[in-house]
Amino acid sequence: MADNPSASHTPTGRGFEPVRSVRLYERIVEQVEEAIARGELRPGQRLPSERELVVQFGTSRATVREALRVLESNGVVRSRPGDPNGPEILPFTTGGLTKQMRRLARADGLSLSQLLVSRMMLDSTANRLAAVLRTEAQLAEMDAAIEQMRTAVDGGYGSFSEADFAFHEAIARASGNTLIQVCNGVVRDTVLSLISDKIAHARNAQALMKRSLGHHEQVLAAIRAGDGPEAGRASLHSLYDYYASYVPKAERAALEALLDE
Amino acid sequence: MADNPSASHTPTGRGFEPVRSVRLYERIVEQVEEAIARGELRPGQRLPSERELVVQFGTSRATVREALRVLESNGVVRSRPGDPNGPEILPFTTGGLTKQMRRLARADGLSLSQLLVSRMMLDSTANRLAAVLRTEAQLAEMDAAIEQMRTAVDGGYGSFSEADFAFHEAIARASGNTLIQVCNGVVRDTVLSLISDKIAHARNAQALMKRSLGHHEQVLAAIRAGDGPEAGRASLHSLYDYYASYVPKAERAALEALLDE
DNA sequence: GATCTGCACTGGTCTGACCAGTAGACTTTT
DNA sequence: AAAAGTCTACTGGTCAGACCAGTGCAGATC
C-alpha cells in the first residue's frame, strides 16, 4: 500500500492497462455515482424501487441489491424497508472518511505522529484563516467555549475534552473552509480514539488541562487581534506541547519541523 | 451538510440512542472486520468460499454476497471468480481513504478558493517536512522531475502538467506523511479538473510554465538545503502566483492570509 | 374534518439454478 | 522422469421466483 495513494493519473502512453472483469453491480454503482456527481440526483431525492431498478438496468434484483449495498456502505444512499419512495440519496457525511481513517490508524498505516502532524497543519491553518475571517458572532462562540473550558478544568477530563472540542470546532467553522473543517474534525476524532484514555488517566491531568487552557487563551487572543501568523504559531506550540510526549522520540522530528521559523 | 462534520462524539448522557434495524449482512461485515482487527485474519489469508460461509453464518448466499460486496468496496477483501481458495484478505490500502476524500472534495459548496487554500496548506507542509526528512534517493527523484519539467516547457501543457505532477508527488512521498500525501493528491486532482483547460488555453501558457518552473526550482533548492520554512514559503508563493488569478478577488483574502509572516 | 382500515408495494431474506472460469490432480506425450 | 496437455470439482457472477414484515396512502368510517 501507500505506494501510490493518488491513483487516477493520465497513463504515460506505452504499456497495457491491467484488466479486471467489471461486474455488473459495479456498473450500477458507477452510473448512480456519476448521476450524483453530475447533479442529476440530489440529496433528498429518491431512487426508483429495487424492482423498478431491475427493469431499468436489465439485471436481476440480486445484482441491483449488491450495488445498493455498496452505495449504502459508502454513505451515498439509504434504503428503508417498506418505504414506497425508494432509496434516499443522502447528503454528504464524514462517516465514511472517519471510518477509513480509523481503519488505517488501527492497521498501523497511519501512525500517531502522522496524525498529529496533520492535526498541527490543519489546526494552525484554520487559526490563521479564522484570525482574518472570523465574524463577531464566531468570536463570541470561541469566548463561550473557552469559558466552558475554564469551568471544566475542575470537572474532569470528559467535560474538558468536550469544551475543547467546541473551541476547535468554532475555529474550524470560522476558517470558512469546509475541507479543513471536515478533515480537522476527522483527524481530531481519530487522534482522540488513539490516546484519549492515556490522557484521561495521566497523573497530572489537571495541570495539563490548565496549561492547555492557557495555550488556548493565547490562541484566542491572537485571533481577536486579527494576527493570523501568531494564531497559527500559538496553536502549533499548543498541540506540540500537549501531545508530543506520546510520540516516540525518533518520530518527533516531523512535529518539530513544523515549529521552525 | 457541514452542520456537524465530526459526528461520532461522546454522547452527553441522558436521552435514547436512535435505533436502526441491523441487517444480517451487516453482522457478517462486522464479524469479518473484527476478526481482522483482532489479527485472527491477516492479509494474504483467505476467507472460506461463499458456499462455505453460507453454512458458517447460517444465511443465504445472497446475504453473504452482499456482505462480501461491502467488504470488497471498502478494500478489505477481493473475490476472484473461479479461485478455489476463496476471497483474499487484502493488505491495508489508502484506496478507501482516497475514495472518500474525493467524494468530499467533489461535494458541492466547495469553491475553488477553498480547494486552493487547502492545496497551499498541504503542499507547503509537505515541503517543510520533505526538507527535513528527504533521503538522497528522493532528492534525486525530485531532480529528475524538475529536469522533466524543463524539457516539457516546450512540449505543451500536457507533458508539463505530468512532470509537475511527478514533482509534487515525489515531495509528498518524501514528507513521510500518508495522510498529507493522499489529501494532496486528491485536492490537486480536483483543482486541475476544475481549471486545467483554462490554464491549457491561456494565451501566455509558455510564459506561465517558465515562471512556474522557476518557482519549483526555488522550492527544490530549499529542500536540498534542508531549509523547511523556506521550502514552505516558496511553495506557498508558487501556488498563489500560479492560481490566484482564477479566484474571484473577494475570495483571495483567504489565500493571502496564508502568505503573511 | 379527524380517525381508522386495508391494500399495494417496499426492502430483507431465502432457495435453487445455470454459466464461465480457475487450480490442481490426472493423464498423456516426449 | 519431466513436460505438456486434459479433466474435473469447485468457485464466483448472475438470474428467476418466492415469502415475509413493514410502510405510506387512499378510501372508508366516524
Coordinates of C-alpha atoms (C1' of nucleotides) in Angstrom, one line a residue:
Chain A
M1 CA 0.0 0.0 0.0
A2 CA 0.9 3.7 0.1
D3 CA 3.0 3.2 -3.0
N4 CA 0.7 5.3 -5.0
P5 CA -2.1 6.7 -2.9
S6 CA -3.2 9.0 -5.7
A7 CA -4.1 6.7 -8.5
S8 CA -6.1 8.4 -11.3
H9 CA -3.3 9.8 -13.3
T10 CA -3.0 10.0 -17.0
P11 CA -1.4 6.9 -18.4
T12 CA 2.0 7.6 -19.7
G13 CA 1.5 6.1 -23.1
R14 CA 3.1 2.7 -23.9
G15 CA 2.3 -0.4 -21.9
F16 CA -1.0 -2.0 -21.3
E17 CA -3.6 -1.4 -18.6
P18 CA -4.2 -4.2 -16.3
V19 CA -7.6 -5.6 -17.0
R20 CA -10.2 -6.7 -14.5
S21 CA -13.6 -8.1 -15.1
V22 CA -16.1 -5.4 -14.3
R23 CA -19.0 -6.8 -12.5
L24 CA -22.5 -5.7 -13.3
Y25 CA -23.2 -4.3 -9.9
E26 CA -20.1 -2.1 -10.3
R27 CA -21.5 -0.5 -13.4
I28 CA -24.7 0.2 -11.5
V29 CA -22.7 1.9 -8.7
E30 CA -20.8 3.9 -11.3
Q31 CA -23.9 5.1 -13.0
V32 CA -25.6 6.2 -9.8
E33 CA -22.4 7.9 -8.5
E34 CA -22.0 9.7 -11.8
A35 CA -25.6 10.9 -11.8
I36 CA -25.0 12.3 -8.4
A37 CA -21.7 13.9 -9.4
R38 CA -23.4 15.5 -12.4
G39 CA -26.1 16.9 -10.1
E40 CA -28.9 14.9 -11.8
L41 CA -29.5 13.2 -8.4
R42 CA -29.5 15.5 -5.4
P43 CA -29.6 14.7 -1.7
G44 CA -33.1 14.1 -0.6
Q45 CA -34.3 12.8 -3.9
R46 CA -35.2 9.1 -4.2
L47 CA -34.0 6.3 -6.4
P48 CA -36.6 4.1 -8.0
S49 CA -37.5 1.0 -6.1
E50 CA -35.3 -2.1 -6.4
R51 CA -37.8 -3.8 -8.7
E52 CA -38.0 -0.7 -10.9
L53 CA -34.2 -0.5 -11.0
V54 CA -34.2 -4.2 -12.1
V55 CA -36.2 -3.1 -15.1
Q56 CA -34.1 0.0 -15.8
F57 CA -30.7 -1.7 -15.5
G58 CA -31.9 -5.0 -17.0
T59 CA -30.3 -7.1 -14.3
S60 CA -31.6 -9.3 -11.5
R61 CA -32.6 -8.0 -8.2
A62 CA -29.6 -9.6 -6.5
T63 CA -27.3 -7.5 -8.7
V64 CA -29.2 -4.3 -8.0
R65 CA -29.1 -5.0 -4.4
E66 CA -25.4 -5.6 -4.3
A67 CA -25.0 -2.3 -5.9
L68 CA -27.3 -0.6 -3.4
R69 CA -25.4 -2.3 -0.5
V70 CA -22.1 -0.8 -1.8
L71 CA -23.6 2.6 -2.2
E72 CA -25.2 2.4 1.2
S73 CA -21.9 1.4 2.9
N74 CA -20.3 4.4 1.2
G75 CA -22.9 6.7 2.7
V76 CA -24.4 7.6 -0.7
V77 CA -27.9 6.2 -0.3
R78 CA -30.1 4.7 2.4
S79 CA -32.7 2.1 2.0
R80 CA -35.5 1.6 4.4
P81 CA -37.8 -1.4 4.3
G82 CA -41.3 -0.6 3.3
D83 CA -40.6 2.9 2.2
P84 CA -42.7 3.3 -1.0
N85 CA -40.5 6.2 -2.2
G86 CA -37.4 4.1 -2.7
P87 CA -33.8 4.5 -1.5
E88 CA -32.9 8.0 -0.5
I89 CA -29.9 10.0 -1.8
L90 CA -28.1 11.1 1.3
P91 CA -26.2 14.4 1.8
F92 CA -22.5 14.1 2.2
T93 CA -21.4 13.0 5.6
T94 CA -18.0 12.4 7.1
G95 CA -18.8 9.0 8.4
G96 CA -17.1 7.2 5.6
L97 CA -14.0 9.3 5.9
T98 CA -13.8 8.7 9.6
K99 CA -14.3 5.0 9.1
Q100 CA -11.5 4.8 6.6
M101 CA -9.1 6.8 8.7
R102 CA -9.8 4.7 11.8
R103 CA -9.1 1.6 9.7
L104 CA -5.8 2.9 8.6
A105 CA -4.8 4.1 12.0
R106 CA -5.6 0.8 13.5
A107 CA -3.7 -1.1 10.8
D108 CA -0.6 0.9 11.5
G109 CA -0.9 2.6 8.2
L110 CA -1.2 5.8 10.0
S111 CA 1.0 6.4 13.0
L112 CA 0.1 8.8 15.8
S113 CA 2.9 11.1 14.7
Q114 CA 1.5 11.3 11.2
L115 CA -1.9 12.1 12.6
L116 CA -0.5 14.8 14.9
V117 CA 1.5 16.4 12.1
S118 CA -1.7 16.5 10.1
R119 CA -3.6 18.0 13.1
M120 CA -1.0 20.6 13.6
M121 CA -1.2 21.5 9.9
L122 CA -4.9 21.7 9.9
D123 CA -5.4 23.5 13.1
S124 CA -2.8 26.1 12.6
T125 CA -4.1 26.8 9.1
A126 CA -7.6 27.1 10.5
N127 CA -6.4 29.5 13.1
R128 CA -4.6 31.7 10.5
L129 CA -7.7 31.9 8.5
A130 CA -10.0 32.4 11.4
A131 CA -7.9 35.3 12.6
V132 CA -8.6 37.1 9.4
L133 CA -12.1 36.0 8.5
R134 CA -13.9 35.5 11.8
T135 CA -17.1 37.4 12.5
E136 CA -18.0 38.9 15.8
A137 CA -20.6 36.1 16.4
Q138 CA -18.0 33.5 15.8
L139 CA -15.6 35.2 18.2
A140 CA -18.3 35.1 20.8
E141 CA -18.7 31.4 20.3
M142 CA -15.0 30.9 20.9
D143 CA -15.2 33.0 24.0
A144 CA -18.1 30.8 25.3
A145 CA -16.1 27.7 24.6
I146 CA -13.1 29.0 26.4
E147 CA -15.3 29.9 29.4
Q148 CA -16.6 26.4 29.3
M149 CA -13.1 25.0 29.4
R150 CA -12.3 27.2 32.4
T151 CA -15.1 25.7 34.4
A152 CA -14.4 22.3 33.1
V153 CA -10.8 22.2 34.4
D154 CA -12.2 21.1 37.7
G155 CA -14.8 18.9 36.2
G156 CA -12.6 16.1 34.9
Y157 CA -11.2 15.2 31.6
G158 CA -14.5 14.3 29.9
S159 CA -16.1 17.7 30.1
F160 CA -12.8 19.5 29.4
S161 CA -12.4 17.5 26.2
E162 CA -15.9 18.4 25.2
A163 CA -15.3 22.1 25.7
D164 CA -12.0 21.8 23.9
F165 CA -13.9 20.1 21.0
A166 CA -16.3 23.0 20.9
F167 CA -13.5 25.5 20.7
H168 CA -11.7 23.9 17.9
E169 CA -14.9 23.3 16.1
A170 CA -15.8 27.0 16.3
I171 CA -12.4 27.9 14.9
A172 CA -12.7 25.4 12.1
R173 CA -16.1 26.9 11.2
A174 CA -14.7 30.4 11.3
S175 CA -12.0 29.4 8.9
G176 CA -14.6 29.3 6.2
N177 CA -13.0 26.2 4.7
T178 CA -15.2 23.1 4.7
L179 CA -12.4 20.9 3.6
I180 CA -10.2 21.9 6.5
Q181 CA -13.1 21.8 8.9
V182 CA -14.1 18.3 8.0
C183 CA -10.5 16.9 7.9
N184 CA -9.7 18.5 11.1
G185 CA -12.7 17.0 12.8
V186 CA -12.0 13.6 11.5
V187 CA -8.3 13.7 12.4
R188 CA -9.1 15.1 15.8
D189 CA -11.5 12.2 16.3
T190 CA -9.0 9.7 15.2
V191 CA -6.3 11.1 17.4
L192 CA -8.5 11.0 20.4
S193 CA -9.6 7.5 19.8
L194 CA -6.0 6.5 19.9
I195 CA -4.9 8.2 23.1
S196 CA -7.8 9.8 24.9
D197 CA -7.6 7.2 27.7
K198 CA -3.9 7.7 28.2
I199 CA -4.6 11.4 28.7
A200 CA -7.6 10.8 30.9
H201 CA -5.5 8.7 33.3
A202 CA -2.5 10.9 33.3
R203 CA -1.5 11.6 36.9
N204 CA -1.1 15.3 36.4
A205 CA -4.3 15.6 34.3
Q206 CA -5.4 18.8 35.9
A207 CA -2.1 20.5 35.4
L208 CA -2.2 19.5 31.8
M209 CA -5.6 20.9 31.3
K210 CA -4.7 24.2 33.0
R211 CA -1.7 24.5 30.7
S212 CA -3.7 23.7 27.7
L213 CA -6.3 26.3 28.7
G214 CA -3.5 28.9 28.8
H215 CA -2.4 28.0 25.3
H216 CA -6.0 28.2 24.1
E217 CA -6.4 31.6 25.6
Q218 CA -3.2 32.8 23.8
V219 CA -4.6 31.5 20.5
L220 CA -7.9 33.2 21.0
A221 CA -6.1 36.5 21.9
A222 CA -4.3 36.3 18.6
I223 CA -7.5 35.6 16.7
R224 CA -9.2 38.5 18.4
A225 CA -6.3 40.7 17.4
G226 CA -6.6 39.5 13.8
D227 CA -3.0 38.3 14.0
G228 CA -3.1 35.2 11.8
P229 CA 0.6 34.2 11.9
E230 CA 0.6 34.5 15.6
A231 CA -2.6 32.4 16.0
G232 CA -1.0 29.8 13.8
R233 CA 2.2 29.7 15.8
A234 CA 0.4 29.6 19.1
S235 CA -1.8 26.7 18.1
L236 CA 1.2 24.7 16.7
H237 CA 3.0 25.1 20.0
S238 CA -0.1 24.3 21.9
L239 CA -0.6 21.0 20.1
Y240 CA 3.0 20.1 20.3
D241 CA 3.1 20.8 24.0
Y242 CA 0.0 18.8 24.7
Y243 CA 0.7 15.7 22.6
A244 CA 4.4 15.4 21.7
S245 CA 5.2 13.3 24.7
Y246 CA 3.0 10.5 23.3
V247 CA 5.1 10.3 20.2
P248 CA 8.2 8.2 20.1
K249 CA 11.3 10.4 20.2
A250 CA 12.5 9.2 16.9
E251 CA 9.4 10.4 15.2
R252 CA 9.2 13.9 16.8
A253 CA 11.4 15.4 14.1
A254 CA 8.4 15.7 11.9
L255 CA 6.4 17.6 14.5
E256 CA 9.3 19.9 15.2
A257 CA 9.8 20.6 11.6
L258 CA 6.5 22.4 11.7
L259 CA 7.6 24.6 14.6
D260 CA 10.7 26.1 12.9
E261 CA 10.6 29.7 11.7
Chain B
M1 CA -24.2 19.2 5.5
A2 CA -21.3 20.6 7.4
D3 CA -23.5 21.2 10.4
N4 CA -21.5 18.7 12.3
P5 CA -18.8 17.3 10.2
S6 CA -17.3 15.3 13.1
A7 CA -20.2 13.1 14.0
S8 CA -19.1 10.3 16.4
H9 CA -18.8 12.4 19.5
T10 CA -19.3 11.1 23.0
P11 CA -23.0 11.0 23.8
T12 CA -23.8 13.5 26.5
G13 CA -25.6 11.1 28.8
R14 CA -29.4 11.3 29.0
G15 CA -31.6 10.5 26.1
F16 CA -32.0 7.4 24.0
E17 CA -29.9 6.2 21.2
P18 CA -31.5 6.0 17.8
V19 CA -32.3 2.5 16.8
R20 CA -31.8 1.0 13.4
S21 CA -32.6 -2.4 12.2
V22 CA -29.4 -4.2 11.7
R23 CA -29.4 -6.2 8.6
L24 CA -27.9 -9.7 8.5
Y25 CA -25.2 -8.8 6.0
E26 CA -24.0 -6.0 8.3
R27 CA -23.4 -8.5 11.1
I28 CA -21.3 -10.6 8.7
V29 CA -19.3 -7.5 7.7
E30 CA -18.8 -6.7 11.4
Q31 CA -17.6 -10.2 12.2
V32 CA -15.1 -10.3 9.4
E33 CA -13.8 -6.8 10.2
E34 CA -13.4 -7.7 13.9
A35 CA -11.6 -10.9 13.1
I36 CA -9.2 -8.8 11.1
A37 CA -8.9 -6.2 13.7
R38 CA -8.1 -8.8 16.3
G39 CA -5.5 -10.2 14.0
E40 CA -7.1 -13.6 13.5
L41 CA -7.4 -12.9 9.8
R42 CA -4.3 -11.4 8.2
P43 CA -3.6 -10.0 4.8
G44 CA -3.0 -12.8 2.3
Q45 CA -5.1 -15.3 4.1
R46 CA -8.3 -16.5 2.5
L47 CA -11.9 -16.5 3.6
P48 CA -13.9 -19.7 3.1
S49 CA -15.8 -19.9 -0.1
E50 CA -19.2 -18.2 -0.3
R51 CA -21.0 -21.5 0.0
E52 CA -18.9 -22.4 3.0
L53 CA -19.7 -19.0 4.6
V54 CA -23.3 -19.7 4.0
V55 CA -23.0 -22.7 6.2
Q56 CA -21.0 -20.9 8.9
F57 CA -23.2 -17.8 9.1
G58 CA -26.4 -19.7 8.6
T59 CA -27.7 -17.3 6.0
S60 CA -28.4 -17.4 2.3
R61 CA -25.8 -16.9 -0.3
A62 CA -27.3 -13.6 -1.4
T63 CA -26.8 -12.2 2.1
V64 CA -23.2 -13.5 2.3
R65 CA -22.6 -11.9 -1.1
E66 CA -23.9 -8.6 0.0
A67 CA -21.5 -8.6 2.9
L68 CA -18.7 -9.5 0.6
R69 CA -19.5 -6.7 -1.8
V70 CA -19.4 -4.2 1.0
L71 CA -16.1 -5.6 2.3
E72 CA -14.8 -5.5 -1.2
S73 CA -15.8 -1.9 -1.8
N74 CA -14.0 -1.0 1.4
G75 CA -10.9 -2.6 0.2
V76 CA -10.9 -5.3 2.8
V77 CA -11.2 -8.4 0.6
R78 CA -11.1 -9.3 -3.0
S79 CA -13.0 -12.1 -4.7
R80 CA -12.0 -13.6 -8.0
P81 CA -14.3 -15.9 -9.9
G82 CA -13.1 -19.4 -10.0
D83 CA -10.4 -19.1 -7.4
P84 CA -10.7 -22.3 -5.3
N85 CA -9.0 -20.6 -2.3
G86 CA -11.8 -18.2 -1.7
P87 CA -11.8 -14.4 -1.2
E88 CA -8.5 -12.9 -0.2
I89 CA -7.9 -10.7 2.7
L90 CA -6.1 -7.6 1.4
P91 CA -3.4 -5.6 2.9
F92 CA -4.4 -2.1 4.0
T93 CA -4.6 0.4 1.3
T94 CA -5.2 4.1 1.2
G95 CA -7.7 3.5 -1.6
G96 CA -10.7 3.7 0.6
L97 CA -9.5 7.0 2.1
T98 CA -8.8 8.4 -1.3
K99 CA -12.3 7.5 -2.5
Q100 CA -13.9 9.2 0.5
M101 CA -11.7 12.2 0.2
R102 CA -12.6 12.5 -3.4
R103 CA -16.2 12.5 -2.5
L104 CA -15.6 15.2 0.0
A105 CA -13.6 17.3 -2.5
R106 CA -16.4 17.0 -5.0
A107 CA -19.1 17.9 -2.6
D108 CA -20.8 21.0 -3.9
G109 CA -20.3 24.1 -2.0
L110 CA -16.6 23.6 -2.2
S111 CA -15.3 26.6 -4.1
L112 CA -12.0 26.8 -6.0
S113 CA -10.7 29.2 -3.4
Q114 CA -11.3 26.6 -0.6
L115 CA -9.6 24.0 -2.6
L116 CA -6.6 26.2 -3.3
V117 CA -6.3 27.2 0.3
S118 CA -6.2 23.5 1.1
R119 CA -3.7 22.9 -1.5
M120 CA -1.4 25.6 -0.3
M121 CA -1.7 24.2 3.2
L122 CA -1.0 20.7 2.2
D123 CA 1.8 21.5 -0.2
S124 CA 3.7 23.9 2.0
T125 CA 3.5 21.4 4.9
A126 CA 4.7 18.6 2.7
N127 CA 7.6 20.8 1.6
R128 CA 8.6 21.7 5.2
L129 CA 8.6 18.1 6.1
A130 CA 10.4 16.9 2.9
A131 CA 13.2 19.5 3.5
V132 CA 14.0 17.8 6.8
L133 CA 13.1 14.2 6.1
R134 CA 14.0 13.6 2.5
T135 CA 16.5 10.9 1.6
E136 CA 19.1 11.3 -1.2
A137 CA 17.1 9.0 -3.4
Q138 CA 14.0 11.1 -3.0
L139 CA 16.0 14.2 -3.8
A140 CA 17.2 12.5 -7.0
E141 CA 13.6 11.8 -7.9
M142 CA 12.7 15.5 -7.5
D143 CA 15.7 16.5 -9.6
A144 CA 14.5 14.1 -12.3
A145 CA 11.0 15.6 -12.2
I146 CA 12.4 19.1 -12.5
E147 CA 14.5 18.1 -15.4
Q148 CA 11.4 16.6 -17.0
M149 CA 9.6 19.9 -16.4
R150 CA 12.4 21.8 -18.1
T151 CA 12.2 19.8 -21.2
A152 CA 8.4 19.9 -21.1
V153 CA 8.2 23.7 -21.2
D154 CA 8.4 23.5 -24.9
G155 CA 6.3 20.4 -25.2
G156 CA 2.9 21.8 -24.3
Y157 CA 0.8 22.0 -21.2
G158 CA 0.0 18.3 -21.1
S159 CA 3.5 17.0 -20.6
F160 CA 4.4 19.9 -18.3
S161 CA 1.4 19.1 -16.1
E162 CA 2.6 15.5 -16.0
A163 CA 6.1 16.4 -14.9
D164 CA 4.6 18.9 -12.4
F165 CA 2.5 16.0 -11.0
A166 CA 5.6 13.8 -10.6
F167 CA 7.4 16.6 -8.7
H168 CA 4.7 17.2 -6.2
E169 CA 4.1 13.5 -5.8
A170 CA 7.8 13.0 -5.0
I171 CA 7.7 15.7 -2.4
A172 CA 4.5 14.3 -0.9
R173 CA 6.2 10.9 -0.6
A174 CA 9.3 12.4 0.9
S175 CA 7.1 14.1 3.6
G176 CA 6.6 10.7 5.1
N177 CA 3.0 11.5 5.8
T178 CA 0.5 9.3 4.2
L179 CA -2.4 11.5 5.1
I180 CA -0.9 14.6 3.6
Q181 CA 0.1 12.6 0.6
V182 CA -3.4 11.3 0.0
C183 CA -5.1 14.6 0.6
N184 CA -2.7 16.5 -1.5
G185 CA -3.2 14.1 -4.4
V186 CA -6.9 14.3 -4.2
V187 CA -7.0 18.1 -3.9
R188 CA -4.5 18.6 -6.7
D189 CA -6.5 16.3 -8.9
T190 CA -9.7 18.2 -8.1
V191 CA -8.2 21.6 -8.7
L192 CA -6.9 20.5 -12.0
S193 CA -10.2 19.1 -13.1
L194 CA -11.7 22.4 -12.4
I195 CA -9.3 24.7 -14.2
S196 CA -6.8 22.7 -16.2
D197 CA -8.4 23.6 -19.5
K198 CA -8.4 27.3 -18.7
I199 CA -4.7 27.1 -18.0
A200 CA -4.0 25.0 -21.0
H201 CA -5.6 27.6 -23.3
A202 CA -4.1 30.6 -21.6
R203 CA -2.5 32.8 -24.3
N204 CA 0.7 33.1 -22.3
A205 CA 0.8 29.5 -21.4
Q206 CA 4.5 29.1 -22.0
A207 CA 5.5 32.1 -20.0
L208 CA 3.4 30.7 -17.1
M209 CA 5.2 27.4 -17.3
K210 CA 8.6 29.0 -17.3
R211 CA 7.7 31.1 -14.3
S212 CA 6.3 28.0 -12.5
L213 CA 9.4 26.1 -13.3
G214 CA 11.4 28.9 -11.7
H215 CA 9.3 28.6 -8.6
H216 CA 9.7 24.9 -8.4
E217 CA 13.5 25.2 -8.7
Q218 CA 13.5 27.6 -5.8
V219 CA 11.5 25.1 -3.7
L220 CA 13.8 22.3 -4.6
A221 CA 16.8 24.4 -3.7
A222 CA 15.3 25.0 -0.2
I223 CA 14.6 21.3 0.2
R224 CA 18.1 20.4 -0.8
A225 CA 19.5 22.9 1.7
G226 CA 17.2 21.4 4.4
D227 CA 15.5 24.7 4.9
G228 CA 12.0 23.7 5.8
P229 CA 10.5 27.1 6.4
E230 CA 11.9 28.5 3.2
A231 CA 10.6 25.5 1.2
G232 CA 7.2 26.1 2.7
R233 CA 7.2 29.8 1.9
A234 CA 8.4 29.2 -1.6
S235 CA 5.7 26.7 -2.4
L236 CA 3.0 29.0 -1.0
H237 CA 4.1 31.8 -3.2
S238 CA 4.4 29.5 -6.1
L239 CA 0.9 28.3 -5.8
Y240 CA -0.5 31.7 -5.2
D241 CA 1.3 33.1 -8.1
Y242 CA 0.1 30.3 -10.4
Y243 CA -3.5 30.1 -9.4
A244 CA -4.7 33.2 -7.6
S245 CA -5.9 34.9 -10.8
Y246 CA -8.5 32.3 -11.2
V247 CA -10.0 33.1 -7.8
P248 CA -12.6 35.9 -7.5
K249 CA -10.9 38.9 -5.9
A250 CA -13.3 38.9 -3.0
E251 CA -12.2 35.4 -2.0
R252 CA -8.5 36.0 -2.3
A253 CA -8.2 37.2 1.3
A254 CA -8.1 33.6 2.5
L255 CA -5.2 32.7 0.2
E256 CA -3.3 35.8 1.2
A257 CA -3.9 35.0 4.9
L258 CA -1.6 32.0 4.4
L259 CA 1.2 34.2 2.9
D260 CA 1.6 36.6 5.8
E261 CA 4.5 36.2 8.1
Chain C
dG1 C1' -62.5 17.3 9.3
dA2 C1' -60.3 13.8 12.0
dT3 C1' -59.7 8.8 12.5
dC4 C1' -59.4 4.3 11.2
dT5 C1' -58.6 0.4 7.9
dG6 C1' -56.9 -2.1 4.1
dC7 C1' -54.0 -2.7 0.4
dA8 C1' -50.5 -2.2 -2.8
dC9 C1' -45.9 -2.0 -2.6
dT10 C1' -41.3 -1.9 -0.4
dG11 C1' -37.0 -3.8 1.2
dG12 C1' -34.8 -8.1 3.6
dT13 C1' -34.1 -12.8 3.1
dC14 C1' -34.2 -17.4 1.2
dT15 C1' -34.0 -21.3 -2.3
dG16 C1' -32.3 -23.3 -6.2
dA17 C1' -30.4 -23.0 -10.6
dC18 C1' -27.0 -22.1 -14.6
dC19 C1' -22.7 -20.4 -16.5
dA20 C1' -17.8 -19.3 -17.3
dG21 C1' -13.7 -19.5 -15.3
dT22 C1' -9.8 -21.5 -12.3
dA23 C1' -6.4 -24.6 -9.8
dG24 C1' -4.8 -28.7 -9.2
dA25 C1' -5.0 -33.6 -10.0
dC26 C1' -4.5 -36.7 -13.6
dT27 C1' -3.2 -38.5 -18.0
dT28 C1' -0.6 -38.4 -21.9
dT29 C1' 3.4 -37.4 -24.5
dT30 C1' 8.2 -36.6 -25.1
Chain D
dA1 C1' 11.4 -38.7 -15.3
dA2 C1' 10.0 -34.2 -17.0
dA3 C1' 7.0 -31.6 -19.8
dA4 C1' 2.7 -31.0 -21.9
dG5 C1' -2.0 -31.4 -22.3
dT6 C1' -6.7 -32.8 -20.3
dC7 C1' -10.2 -33.3 -16.9
dT8 C1' -12.9 -32.2 -13.0
dA9 C1' -14.6 -30.4 -8.9
dC10 C1' -15.4 -26.2 -7.3
dT11 C1' -15.5 -21.1 -7.4
dG12 C1' -17.7 -16.6 -8.0
dG13 C1' -21.3 -14.0 -11.0
dT14 C1' -25.9 -13.8 -12.3
dC15 C1' -30.6 -14.9 -12.6
dA16 C1' -35.6 -16.2 -11.6
dG17 C1' -39.0 -16.7 -8.4
dA18 C1' -40.8 -16.8 -3.8
dC19 C1' -42.2 -15.3 1.1
dC20 C1' -42.5 -12.1 4.9
dA21 C1' -42.8 -8.0 7.8
dG22 C1' -43.2 -3.5 7.5
dT23 C1' -44.7 1.3 5.4
dG24 C1' -47.5 5.1 3.3
dC25 C1' -51.5 6.5 1.4
dA26 C1' -56.2 6.3 -0.4
dG27 C1' -60.5 5.5 0.7
dA28 C1' -64.0 4.2 4.2
dT29 C1' -65.7 5.3 8.6
dC30 C1' -66.9 8.2 12.3

